[in-house]
């Protein structure tokens, strides 16, 4: 009986909640803005560095005595929480560090603590980013061309696509603390560097082309509606009109871009400050449209258009809409008349035929909401390029006139189609990331982002829908289809509707467009800088640096150059689809990221925003894809190729970043799925392929003893199929973790060198033999199990006093047989060729003595797939006994090989019964002497056993004789490996038999089948 | 020194080469024609059945003494070869067995030994199958419509597609002995049942629609050119022309189909006999075309066509091609005049405007080879439906006339486009499988198939190319575009060119078309029967049965019904694209099979035909896909959907056949690739998910002791992620193979029941403890390694005298710690809910005492994904010491959980220092007494240790008190598991501490982290 003593428990060394503040809490947050050195390493380290280990007595706590031994690596919750509290201050420090390097970034972040609400932080910025130039410059035209119904459809498609994307984005954005900045970070942190990079570049290119689009829009407003006189180029002939306009756009666009770039470079802070002004412009413009529409009920604005027959006339060439005017009391030709007729003489006019036969009428351009014009505009009218705008209801006599009507009629400047309009409208729906880009400044990002973004999309969608209806209900179809307002005296078409004055919208849209351009030009370089700083795309590295004033100068320069490309295209209608592509690409991936993570049930996928569903994301993804291909399938393919190339480039560069991506979960699922698929029973003979477990011996320094074993395996597999490299360390597992890791690394390095693609498994066992037995049993997983074991020959077995060397060998042979595995033992492995050698001639000789599944036939075929052995010929030898008909045998063998589709020379070696030679007896004697010596104490072998030994030795000697005779110069000899004796007493003899059998041969591969057929003549 | 005796070796029991004939050689050949019962089982069995084991002494051989112990399972090569010789006779026997069941099959095969050469066996059948109705009925029209250049392109595309397919097919067909019968067998045996079934059905549908097409072609020849009077329906009005023709086709087609079906049913042997007659018809027809073309150089045939202006007139309504004829000496209106004019009065005609303003001319329909007409036909003229055929060169005054010109002009009956023509022409290139379908009858299939097929394709391609050129060079464009020869007095257009008479081709093509129809109608039911007999598509089973006379009656009936569908479509031009789709689908998969097997380097992939390359197959595959989408993208999608549905259906039915398919190789490659991808380092915290190794205890009968452990794991994983179930059997591996297999099966069954998707690993070890250590070390592969161990509680440890029970437990805990793995120990596992229970309320309580990576937070979240736990609320308790600010702690904890996006109620339990209670001392005493008793001999524990014990017991008691107090009614309590003592002396005490800690709780899950963070607040 033990004594029991009451021990007073001292109240010493209790830790208190606050005493742990000083401990260095390492956080693995990657803000993506700057390199926290060593942040990768700290990821796996335990909580406290070892420097703190001496403090561990501090943690002792009477109430936690049960956990006290491990408190250094498993801290108390209270200490953990206390450190979490201090977390913000620490990152604050990190930010200060950044500030020194990059004042701009800090300016954006540091001064104010995140305190923006949903309205100011998300809703209004989103609103400002979504509304854009297309609403003012193109929506009327889209309504006129596509009709109200199809325009509705266009808006619906684009907006529902962005709405679904916003839902996916909300889920991603609320899945944990979002490091500052938009789609790029969201994608790269959830789908990995490759996708992130590709999407980031797409988003960057989209934003850059958006800048170009805004500039083109601004110039269009400027040149068409504000100061038409400023045009530099003028149409010289009938067909030069287009190119003159484009050249004007190019010149002014380039000037504007340069100016804006300078503004961004020197005064980015003012750009940000002016954002609300720009938003105000937009809102005022939109309000003026609504006001105008309402006013049009009572008093439609007075914009009349002049029609000749059913054709719309350009209004700036004349003032009076009639063929003649009464000057004084004399009827004289009007300006219109003069335009159409070559001679001013009223009496003998030489006029355009169409002009002659049709009447001139003047109709109301803006009949107003009450006029019922909506019925006419319900269905659109897609025009060909150059087609003259007509009003369906008016009478017209169709005559092909001879007089050129260039510039007199309003005609379509491009051919239109539904799909084109989708591409042109889509930029009006982009900009939904504006809120999530500001996540750093939000008081409660996880609440504000979803609500704000979705509300903003709802608002804008409603505005678009109502605009479509209002435009269709208020404005005459011919005016709607008139892109540049030629029929209404070159007024902005939407301006004609607005109240109090068209100038409200012209000026409002001009400023808002300039502002949007400036913002795009500010945002794009910063995005590029962020991508560059992540260092996943090496050639972008230079764009990561900022200048002294914090501006990413190089990035701004590149952005300017790319935007200039867009400006050289010069047509808003052609630039819009380009940026649509890039944005759609980006949205596609946002949806993909959400769908993948939901479907994979990543444990870390716990968005606070609950109203997502993978089906919605999938639908969004499909819509993005569909919109891409609808709006322009070739742009779509180009955009996908660009994204694909970036993906492959980043993959090829081997991005070092480990942010933990959804794709890893995908690989895991894929691997699991394929493994489970493979599980159903052993493969058919047709599919049998060697799946190799290589048993590798390590020396004392944990180096691989015979690396050539790996070389041989790599040649056998030619890079395909499963290879598991196993090794056993003698010792206790509890103490050998480090050793195991080290040897695993050594084996992996050697596998790398020998180009063996496969898996490595080092186990610790108290006995090597048991370790090997375990490896043979438990390596592999599911269908990926080895079916063949490769092991080295125990070269020192004769010299060694320790019988364990060959006992382990024979035990392994027995194990493979018990586990129904095939076995290969390459002997004289160091003479085997390296991967760089090339045998230019010579043979691989197969000695097919017993049939155990056909491994012997298959192995040379597989070896010959490798460059080293390719040139070798294959020869098959078999042994005929005296009674065998060896000629018939040879014929049969040849037929068999023909059916196996294996090319080999066939030879049947006749082995006649012969007396047992003296040499045989001599070798048997030597063998038995050795055995006897080793087991001094044991009884001498029984007579029967001796007889058996002699017969076996006889086989070995005679076979060896024949083999050496025929195959002494073969590059490789493959040979059936006899099984170990059933009776374990004869184990040493077995080793001796094998030695005799292979004596005098340079490279021998002993092969034992696994008890199943591995080759078949059937297809 | 041992004695050495010379033993005379007796020459007894030598086997001779022929003595083994009687042994039952089991071959696993699956002919796909009938079930060899048990053929699956024999696959893995060793060569000789155990019944032969007693013969093994026969094998003893002096020269093979080394191998004699295993000759029963590893036979001598001579005996193997001897059996191979007898092989043909054995399969012959199998065939005879089949014959009894199915006389037709045997009729095709048995009577003659395979002795057909390349010419008769492959070349001519292919030729007959490839040439078809399209050449005679549509090729002229295609040349006229598409022009020579584009027709060349069409032929080139279709023929190069079939040529590439033929190359792939040759490789597949020469990869070993091909079981009888065509594409279906080739695909199903190389890509597996799913693909095989899908392709087989596609091929079947293609052949069936081909029958419909041939019948429609035959009827078209019959009604248009042979006996036009036979038409039943006549056009009643201007628009009824089309539907009358179609209805005629439908009626006659149905009659013809019924007749043919009867012919096939009663006289299939005559159909096969007549094949050469049909071929002769084709060849004679083709020769007559060439002859006609050559003759046209000297003497073009006299077929004039009559043109009005540039419009082609239908020639059967009148005889003289002029407006007036001279009757006697009076100029009277011609028949033509009367057709166009309403009044017969020459003086005041009321004629069609166009007729008035244009002249009538007569031109040569077949200008002949020397005429240079080829220049006009170089580029085609795609017409709209109803468009009048015009000849470009002739003068014409365009006037829209008021008089209806119905039936007077030759007009296009359908709208044409390049893509449509591709679909219509493609059936002319199909039929390339005819040779490989006869593999059973060929003397040397592996040589004949590639040569014959490729030669046949070359021949037909050359004929097509030359025909395109000859047609374009001999025949007037307007005639070429005239599909039904209306302009040449309703002659077959190609007939007008032929020599000596158009009737040669009309009759020749009629018979060959009827013959082709009969053959398709014979072949399709047999293919369906073969698919049905394979039993991979259960609902087809009924079609596998043949009637008494061997005819697959039901299959013929179904084929007839489907062909009737084609006939109801009634238009050759609409049926052709349908069958093109199905054949293209089939060819696509042939190419896919070849490419996949080449790329996967399946060892069994050793085709005798060497001139294949995966790139060619891939190109062929792409061409098939491209042709499908070019000719009709919606048909393509429909065909793909059909194939996809069949694939999914077969997969869902879980085809039992294991033919060994290429897809398994694909899964293997995929698994290997994904595993290698996963290898790079441990996953990021974001991606951490429990990958569980469940250590399962088996009882003596190898049943699972606590199946609830599996239930719990399945709830935790909710079906996702890796689960490995490991178990250890005590014993020697060499003797326990069977036992291992049995227990593996038992575990797998239990996994099935508990819906755990994962892998099972049973190892044999001499000590359980070592086996577990090995499992922990070596389970999993590459990136698919477990990171968490789940094990049961050793319930009987207190009662058991044997300390091994808890020693193994503690050792396993130590092992997991050493291997950096997480550990979960569910206590009272039998109280855990089954998968059918649903907790509708209650809580999951987490007692977060020390932080070891966040497992405690993550696990309830994961559990709550499962239906059983979904409704439970989560509560987190943590313990505050006296000095801790518990209010602040609670706030911090709530924030932390908010950031983790985990919803839980938070509670901080204050645990004040208190004196150690008497109960604590009592429990310590009890524990120590027990320990002492167990190690009677050992020294009593030192004073320091006792002190420590008391402190630990104090913790355990106090914690238990608090936990029971708060969580006594929780559904599940999660708890930090303290680590085992560093000093192994205290092991029994450790067990006692754990017992005390969890006392009075219903379900407890003890959790130990693996030393890394598993949950993060970051996205």
Short mmCIF file of N, CA and C in Angstrom, two decimals, chain A residues 3 9 17 29 43 47 62-63 65 68-70 74-75 77 85 87 175-177 189 604 606 608 659 672 685-686 719 721 737 764 766 770 774 777-778 820 848 851-852 884 892 898 900-901 914 916 946 951 955 982 1008-1009 1013 1016-1019, chain B residues 3 9 17 28-29 43 47 62-63 65 68-70 74-75 77 85 87 175-177 189 604 606 608 659 672 685-686 721 737 764 766 770 774 777-778 818 820 848 851-852 884 892 898 900-901 914 916 946 951 955 982 1008-1009 1013 1017-1019:
data_model
loop_
_atom_site.label_atom_id
_atom_site.label_comp_id
_atom_site.label_asym_id
_atom_site.label_seq_id
_atom_site.Cartn_x
_atom_site.Cartn_y
_atom_site.Cartn_z
N UNK A 3 1.80 5.20 0.51
CA UNK A 3 1.42 6.24 1.46
C UNK A 3 0.69 7.35 0.74
N UNK A 9 -0.86 22.94 -2.04
CA UNK A 9 -0.60 23.48 -3.38
C UNK A 9 -0.34 24.97 -3.28
N UNK A 17 -4.21 37.64 -17.02
CA UNK A 17 -4.71 37.85 -18.37
C UNK A 17 -3.87 38.84 -19.16
N UNK A 29 -1.13 37.30 -41.79
CA UNK A 29 -1.93 38.06 -42.74
C UNK A 29 -1.04 38.57 -43.86
N UNK A 43 4.05 30.74 -40.84
CA UNK A 43 2.76 30.10 -41.03
C UNK A 43 2.63 28.81 -40.23
N UNK A 47 2.86 28.65 -31.83
CA UNK A 47 2.51 30.00 -31.48
C UNK A 47 3.65 30.84 -30.98
N UNK A 62 -2.87 26.54 -11.46
CA UNK A 62 -3.40 25.43 -10.67
C UNK A 62 -4.60 24.79 -11.36
N UNK A 63 -5.43 25.64 -11.95
CA UNK A 63 -6.63 25.11 -12.56
C UNK A 63 -6.39 24.46 -13.93
N UNK A 65 -3.52 22.56 -14.44
CA UNK A 65 -2.36 21.70 -14.23
C UNK A 65 -2.32 20.54 -15.22
N UNK A 68 -0.49 21.70 -18.23
CA UNK A 68 0.66 22.57 -18.05
C UNK A 68 1.89 22.14 -18.82
N UNK A 69 2.00 20.85 -19.07
CA UNK A 69 3.21 20.41 -19.76
C UNK A 69 3.31 20.94 -21.18
N UNK A 70 2.19 21.30 -21.74
CA UNK A 70 2.22 21.70 -23.15
C UNK A 70 1.83 23.15 -23.36
N UNK A 74 0.61 25.05 -26.61
CA UNK A 74 -0.86 25.16 -26.61
C UNK A 74 -1.25 26.19 -25.57
N UNK A 75 -1.25 27.48 -25.95
CA UNK A 75 -1.44 28.54 -24.96
C UNK A 75 -2.86 28.55 -24.44
N UNK A 77 -6.43 30.06 -23.56
CA UNK A 77 -7.31 30.89 -24.38
C UNK A 77 -7.20 32.34 -24.00
N UNK A 85 -6.36 41.07 -29.17
CA UNK A 85 -6.74 42.45 -28.95
C UNK A 85 -5.66 43.37 -29.46
N UNK A 87 -3.70 42.97 -31.75
CA UNK A 87 -3.40 42.69 -33.14
C UNK A 87 -3.42 43.94 -34.01
N UNK A 175 -16.25 36.50 -46.55
CA UNK A 175 -15.64 35.29 -46.02
C UNK A 175 -14.33 35.63 -45.35
N UNK A 176 -14.45 36.29 -44.23
CA UNK A 176 -13.25 36.62 -43.48
C UNK A 176 -12.77 38.01 -43.79
N UNK A 177 -11.74 38.40 -43.05
CA UNK A 177 -11.19 39.73 -43.20
C UNK A 177 -10.60 39.85 -44.59
N UNK A 189 -6.70 35.25 -53.71
CA UNK A 189 -6.67 34.59 -52.40
C UNK A 189 -7.63 33.41 -52.34
N UNK A 604 -12.97 26.46 -44.72
CA UNK A 604 -12.78 27.89 -44.52
C UNK A 604 -13.84 28.73 -45.22
N UNK A 606 -16.93 30.11 -45.10
CA UNK A 606 -18.03 30.40 -44.19
C UNK A 606 -18.45 31.85 -44.35
N UNK A 608 -20.20 35.32 -44.34
CA UNK A 608 -21.20 35.90 -43.46
C UNK A 608 -22.47 36.23 -44.24
N UNK A 659 -1.13 31.23 -50.85
CA UNK A 659 -2.22 31.90 -50.13
C UNK A 659 -3.26 30.90 -49.72
N UNK A 672 -9.11 12.32 -54.92
CA UNK A 672 -9.93 11.41 -54.16
C UNK A 672 -10.92 10.69 -55.08
N UNK A 685 -6.15 -7.52 -67.04
CA UNK A 685 -4.81 -7.78 -67.57
C UNK A 685 -4.41 -6.73 -68.60
N UNK A 686 -5.37 -6.31 -69.39
CA UNK A 686 -5.08 -5.30 -70.41
C UNK A 686 -4.50 -4.05 -69.80
N UNK A 719 8.69 7.53 -67.06
CA UNK A 719 7.96 8.69 -66.55
C UNK A 719 6.49 8.48 -66.27
N UNK A 721 3.06 6.14 -64.71
CA UNK A 721 2.63 5.17 -63.71
C UNK A 721 3.12 5.51 -62.32
N UNK A 737 11.25 11.46 -35.41
CA UNK A 737 10.50 12.25 -36.39
C UNK A 737 11.45 13.04 -37.28
N UNK A 764 9.73 4.30 -39.68
CA UNK A 764 10.63 3.90 -38.61
C UNK A 764 10.09 2.60 -38.01
N UNK A 766 11.19 -0.94 -35.43
CA UNK A 766 12.22 -1.47 -34.54
C UNK A 766 13.06 -2.52 -35.25
N UNK A 770 10.47 -5.98 -40.25
CA UNK A 770 9.06 -5.63 -40.01
C UNK A 770 8.65 -4.37 -40.75
N UNK A 774 5.67 -4.02 -43.42
CA UNK A 774 4.62 -3.01 -43.32
C UNK A 774 4.51 -2.18 -44.58
N UNK A 777 2.77 -4.06 -47.14
CA UNK A 777 1.34 -4.15 -46.87
C UNK A 777 0.59 -2.85 -47.10
N UNK A 778 1.19 -1.75 -46.64
CA UNK A 778 0.33 -0.57 -46.49
C UNK A 778 0.70 0.62 -47.36
N UNK A 820 0.99 -11.43 -53.03
CA UNK A 820 0.68 -11.55 -54.45
C UNK A 820 1.25 -10.39 -55.26
N UNK A 848 13.22 -17.43 -70.48
CA UNK A 848 11.85 -17.73 -70.07
C UNK A 848 11.80 -19.21 -69.71
N UNK A 851 6.65 -20.01 -66.72
CA UNK A 851 5.75 -18.91 -67.05
C UNK A 851 5.07 -18.44 -65.78
N UNK A 852 5.37 -17.23 -65.35
CA UNK A 852 4.63 -16.73 -64.19
C UNK A 852 3.96 -15.40 -64.50
N UNK A 884 11.07 -32.81 -75.52
CA UNK A 884 10.29 -31.76 -76.18
C UNK A 884 10.64 -31.69 -77.66
N UNK A 892 5.79 -22.37 -82.16
CA UNK A 892 4.70 -21.91 -81.29
C UNK A 892 5.06 -20.63 -80.57
N UNK A 898 4.12 -13.17 -81.84
CA UNK A 898 3.47 -12.40 -82.90
C UNK A 898 2.13 -11.89 -82.40
N UNK A 900 1.29 -11.50 -79.37
CA UNK A 900 1.51 -10.51 -78.31
C UNK A 900 1.98 -9.18 -78.88
N UNK A 901 2.24 -9.13 -80.16
CA UNK A 901 2.77 -7.94 -80.85
C UNK A 901 4.10 -7.50 -80.24
N UNK A 914 21.92 -34.73 -68.36
CA UNK A 914 23.32 -35.09 -68.32
C UNK A 914 23.66 -35.47 -66.90
N UNK A 916 25.39 -35.43 -63.42
CA UNK A 916 25.74 -34.29 -62.57
C UNK A 916 27.24 -34.18 -62.53
N UNK A 946 19.84 -33.24 -48.81
CA UNK A 946 21.07 -33.13 -49.58
C UNK A 946 20.83 -33.48 -51.04
N UNK A 951 20.35 -31.70 -56.71
CA UNK A 951 19.56 -31.53 -57.92
C UNK A 951 19.38 -30.05 -58.24
N UNK A 955 20.71 -27.88 -61.50
CA UNK A 955 19.94 -26.95 -62.34
C UNK A 955 20.64 -25.61 -62.46
N UNK A 982 10.38 -23.77 -49.28
CA UNK A 982 9.26 -23.73 -48.33
C UNK A 982 9.78 -23.86 -46.91
N UNK A 1008 10.14 -12.29 -60.57
CA UNK A 1008 9.10 -13.20 -60.11
C UNK A 1008 7.75 -12.55 -60.35
N UNK A 1009 6.86 -13.30 -60.97
CA UNK A 1009 5.52 -12.76 -61.21
C UNK A 1009 4.72 -12.71 -59.93
N UNK A 1013 -1.76 -12.98 -64.64
CA UNK A 1013 -1.33 -12.65 -65.99
C UNK A 1013 -1.18 -11.14 -66.13
N UNK A 1016 -1.52 -9.93 -72.49
CA UNK A 1016 -2.55 -10.71 -73.17
C UNK A 1016 -2.47 -10.49 -74.66
N UNK A 1017 -2.87 -11.52 -75.39
CA UNK A 1017 -2.86 -11.37 -76.84
C UNK A 1017 -4.11 -10.66 -77.33
N UNK A 1018 -5.08 -10.49 -76.44
CA UNK A 1018 -6.35 -9.89 -76.87
C UNK A 1018 -6.31 -8.38 -76.80
N UNK A 1019 -7.11 -7.77 -77.62
CA UNK A 1019 -7.14 -6.31 -77.63
C UNK A 1019 -8.14 -5.86 -76.57
N UNK B 3 29.58 -34.55 -43.86
CA UNK B 3 29.91 -35.59 -44.84
C UNK B 3 29.39 -35.17 -46.20
N UNK B 9 21.14 -39.34 -59.29
CA UNK B 9 19.90 -38.66 -59.59
C UNK B 9 19.06 -39.52 -60.53
N UNK B 17 6.57 -32.87 -73.60
CA UNK B 17 5.96 -31.67 -74.14
C UNK B 17 4.47 -31.80 -74.37
N UNK B 28 -9.62 -15.92 -70.94
CA UNK B 28 -10.54 -14.89 -70.44
C UNK B 28 -11.05 -14.05 -71.59
N UNK B 29 -10.97 -14.61 -72.79
CA UNK B 29 -11.45 -13.86 -73.93
C UNK B 29 -12.95 -13.64 -73.81
N UNK B 43 -10.29 -14.74 -64.39
CA UNK B 43 -9.32 -13.74 -64.77
C UNK B 43 -8.11 -13.75 -63.83
N UNK B 47 -2.86 -20.29 -63.33
CA UNK B 47 -3.09 -21.03 -64.55
C UNK B 47 -3.87 -22.31 -64.39
N UNK B 62 14.65 -32.67 -63.83
CA UNK B 62 15.98 -32.53 -63.27
C UNK B 62 16.58 -31.16 -63.58
N UNK B 63 16.35 -30.72 -64.80
CA UNK B 63 16.96 -29.46 -65.21
C UNK B 63 16.24 -28.23 -64.65
N UNK B 65 15.02 -28.26 -61.39
CA UNK B 65 14.82 -28.56 -59.98
C UNK B 65 14.69 -27.30 -59.14
N UNK B 68 11.08 -26.31 -59.05
CA UNK B 68 10.10 -27.38 -58.97
C UNK B 68 9.03 -27.13 -57.90
N UNK B 69 9.41 -26.41 -56.86
CA UNK B 69 8.42 -26.22 -55.79
C UNK B 69 7.21 -25.43 -56.23
N UNK B 70 7.37 -24.62 -57.28
CA UNK B 70 6.26 -23.74 -57.66
C UNK B 70 5.70 -24.05 -59.05
N UNK B 74 3.50 -21.88 -61.50
CA UNK B 74 4.35 -21.27 -62.52
C UNK B 74 4.80 -22.36 -63.48
N UNK B 75 3.96 -22.64 -64.50
CA UNK B 75 4.24 -23.81 -65.35
C UNK B 75 5.45 -23.58 -66.25
N UNK B 77 7.53 -23.33 -69.64
CA UNK B 77 7.18 -22.66 -70.89
C UNK B 77 6.67 -23.68 -71.90
N UNK B 85 -1.16 -24.02 -78.42
CA UNK B 85 -1.44 -24.64 -79.71
C UNK B 85 -2.86 -25.17 -79.75
N UNK B 87 -5.28 -24.09 -78.30
CA UNK B 87 -6.20 -23.02 -77.95
C UNK B 87 -7.33 -22.86 -78.97
N UNK B 175 -4.23 -4.13 -82.50
CA UNK B 175 -3.68 -4.25 -81.16
C UNK B 175 -4.20 -5.53 -80.52
N UNK B 176 -3.71 -6.62 -81.03
CA UNK B 176 -4.12 -7.90 -80.45
C UNK B 176 -5.28 -8.51 -81.20
N UNK B 177 -5.62 -9.72 -80.78
CA UNK B 177 -6.68 -10.45 -81.45
C UNK B 177 -7.99 -9.70 -81.25
N UNK B 189 -14.11 -2.26 -75.84
CA UNK B 189 -12.98 -2.96 -75.22
C UNK B 189 -11.79 -2.06 -74.97
N UNK B 604 -0.39 -2.42 -72.66
CA UNK B 604 -1.05 -3.31 -73.60
C UNK B 604 -1.23 -2.66 -74.97
N UNK B 606 0.11 -2.00 -78.00
CA UNK B 606 1.24 -2.34 -78.86
C UNK B 606 0.72 -2.68 -80.25
N UNK B 608 0.17 -3.53 -84.02
CA UNK B 608 1.07 -4.01 -85.05
C UNK B 608 1.18 -2.98 -86.17
N UNK B 659 -13.81 -5.09 -69.00
CA UNK B 659 -13.03 -5.48 -70.16
C UNK B 659 -11.63 -4.90 -70.09
N UNK B 672 -2.73 10.20 -60.18
CA UNK B 672 -1.31 10.39 -59.95
C UNK B 672 -0.97 11.87 -60.10
N UNK B 685 -3.47 27.19 -44.09
CA UNK B 685 -4.51 27.11 -43.07
C UNK B 685 -5.90 27.21 -43.67
N UNK B 686 -6.02 28.08 -44.68
CA UNK B 686 -7.31 28.24 -45.35
C UNK B 686 -7.84 26.93 -45.89
N UNK B 721 -13.83 14.94 -48.55
CA UNK B 721 -12.49 14.83 -48.02
C UNK B 721 -12.05 13.40 -47.84
N UNK B 737 -2.63 -13.61 -45.12
CA UNK B 737 -3.15 -12.89 -46.28
C UNK B 737 -4.67 -13.00 -46.37
N UNK B 764 -1.19 -6.43 -40.90
CA UNK B 764 -0.89 -7.47 -39.93
C UNK B 764 0.41 -7.09 -39.23
N UNK B 766 2.98 -8.00 -35.62
CA UNK B 766 3.15 -8.92 -34.49
C UNK B 766 2.65 -8.27 -33.21
N UNK B 770 2.64 -1.66 -32.62
CA UNK B 770 3.52 -1.36 -33.76
C UNK B 770 2.73 -1.18 -35.04
N UNK B 774 2.72 2.06 -37.41
CA UNK B 774 3.00 2.01 -38.84
C UNK B 774 1.89 2.64 -39.65
N UNK B 777 2.19 6.25 -39.48
CA UNK B 777 3.30 6.73 -40.29
C UNK B 777 3.03 6.67 -41.78
N UNK B 778 2.45 5.55 -42.25
CA UNK B 778 2.55 5.28 -43.67
C UNK B 778 1.24 5.24 -44.42
N UNK B 818 3.83 12.86 -31.94
CA UNK B 818 5.13 12.82 -32.58
C UNK B 818 5.01 13.07 -34.07
N UNK B 820 2.87 14.94 -35.48
CA UNK B 820 2.21 16.22 -35.69
C UNK B 820 0.81 16.06 -36.27
N UNK B 848 -13.20 25.43 -24.48
CA UNK B 848 -11.95 25.87 -25.09
C UNK B 848 -11.00 26.28 -23.97
N UNK B 851 -5.54 26.74 -26.41
CA UNK B 851 -5.69 26.90 -27.85
C UNK B 851 -4.65 26.03 -28.55
N UNK B 852 -5.12 25.01 -29.24
CA UNK B 852 -4.14 24.26 -30.02
C UNK B 852 -4.54 24.19 -31.48
N UNK B 884 -8.06 37.19 -14.50
CA UNK B 884 -8.49 37.57 -15.84
C UNK B 884 -9.69 38.50 -15.77
N UNK B 892 -13.86 39.95 -26.28
CA UNK B 892 -12.84 39.59 -27.25
C UNK B 892 -13.20 38.28 -27.95
N UNK B 898 -16.82 36.29 -34.34
CA UNK B 898 -17.45 37.03 -35.42
C UNK B 898 -16.53 37.05 -36.63
N UNK B 900 -14.23 34.96 -37.25
CA UNK B 900 -14.13 33.60 -37.79
C UNK B 900 -15.40 33.21 -38.55
N UNK B 901 -16.39 34.03 -38.53
CA UNK B 901 -17.70 33.76 -39.16
C UNK B 901 -18.32 32.48 -38.59
N UNK B 914 -9.19 27.64 -5.66
CA UNK B 914 -9.87 27.13 -4.48
C UNK B 914 -9.00 26.05 -3.88
N UNK B 916 -7.85 22.56 -2.56
CA UNK B 916 -8.06 21.24 -3.14
C UNK B 916 -8.99 20.48 -2.24
N UNK B 946 3.87 12.93 -6.77
CA UNK B 946 2.57 12.91 -6.09
C UNK B 946 1.96 14.30 -6.06
N UNK B 951 -2.22 18.05 -8.07
CA UNK B 951 -2.58 19.27 -8.80
C UNK B 951 -3.36 18.93 -10.05
N UNK B 955 -7.28 19.85 -11.09
CA UNK B 955 -7.77 20.42 -12.35
C UNK B 955 -8.91 19.60 -12.90
N UNK B 982 5.03 13.37 -19.90
CA UNK B 982 6.32 13.14 -20.56
C UNK B 982 6.96 11.88 -20.02
N UNK B 1008 -7.28 16.93 -29.62
CA UNK B 1008 -5.92 17.46 -29.52
C UNK B 1008 -5.51 17.97 -30.89
N UNK B 1009 -5.04 19.19 -30.97
CA UNK B 1009 -4.59 19.75 -32.25
C UNK B 1009 -3.28 19.12 -32.68
N UNK B 1013 -2.18 25.82 -36.95
CA UNK B 1013 -3.46 26.51 -37.02
C UNK B 1013 -4.33 25.86 -38.08
N UNK B 1017 -9.07 33.85 -39.56
CA UNK B 1017 -10.10 34.86 -39.75
C UNK B 1017 -9.98 35.48 -41.14
N UNK B 1018 -8.89 35.18 -41.86
CA UNK B 1018 -8.67 35.83 -43.15
C UNK B 1018 -9.33 35.08 -44.28
N UNK B 1019 -9.65 35.77 -45.29
CA UNK B 1019 -10.27 35.10 -46.43
C UNK B 1019 -9.17 34.58 -47.33
#
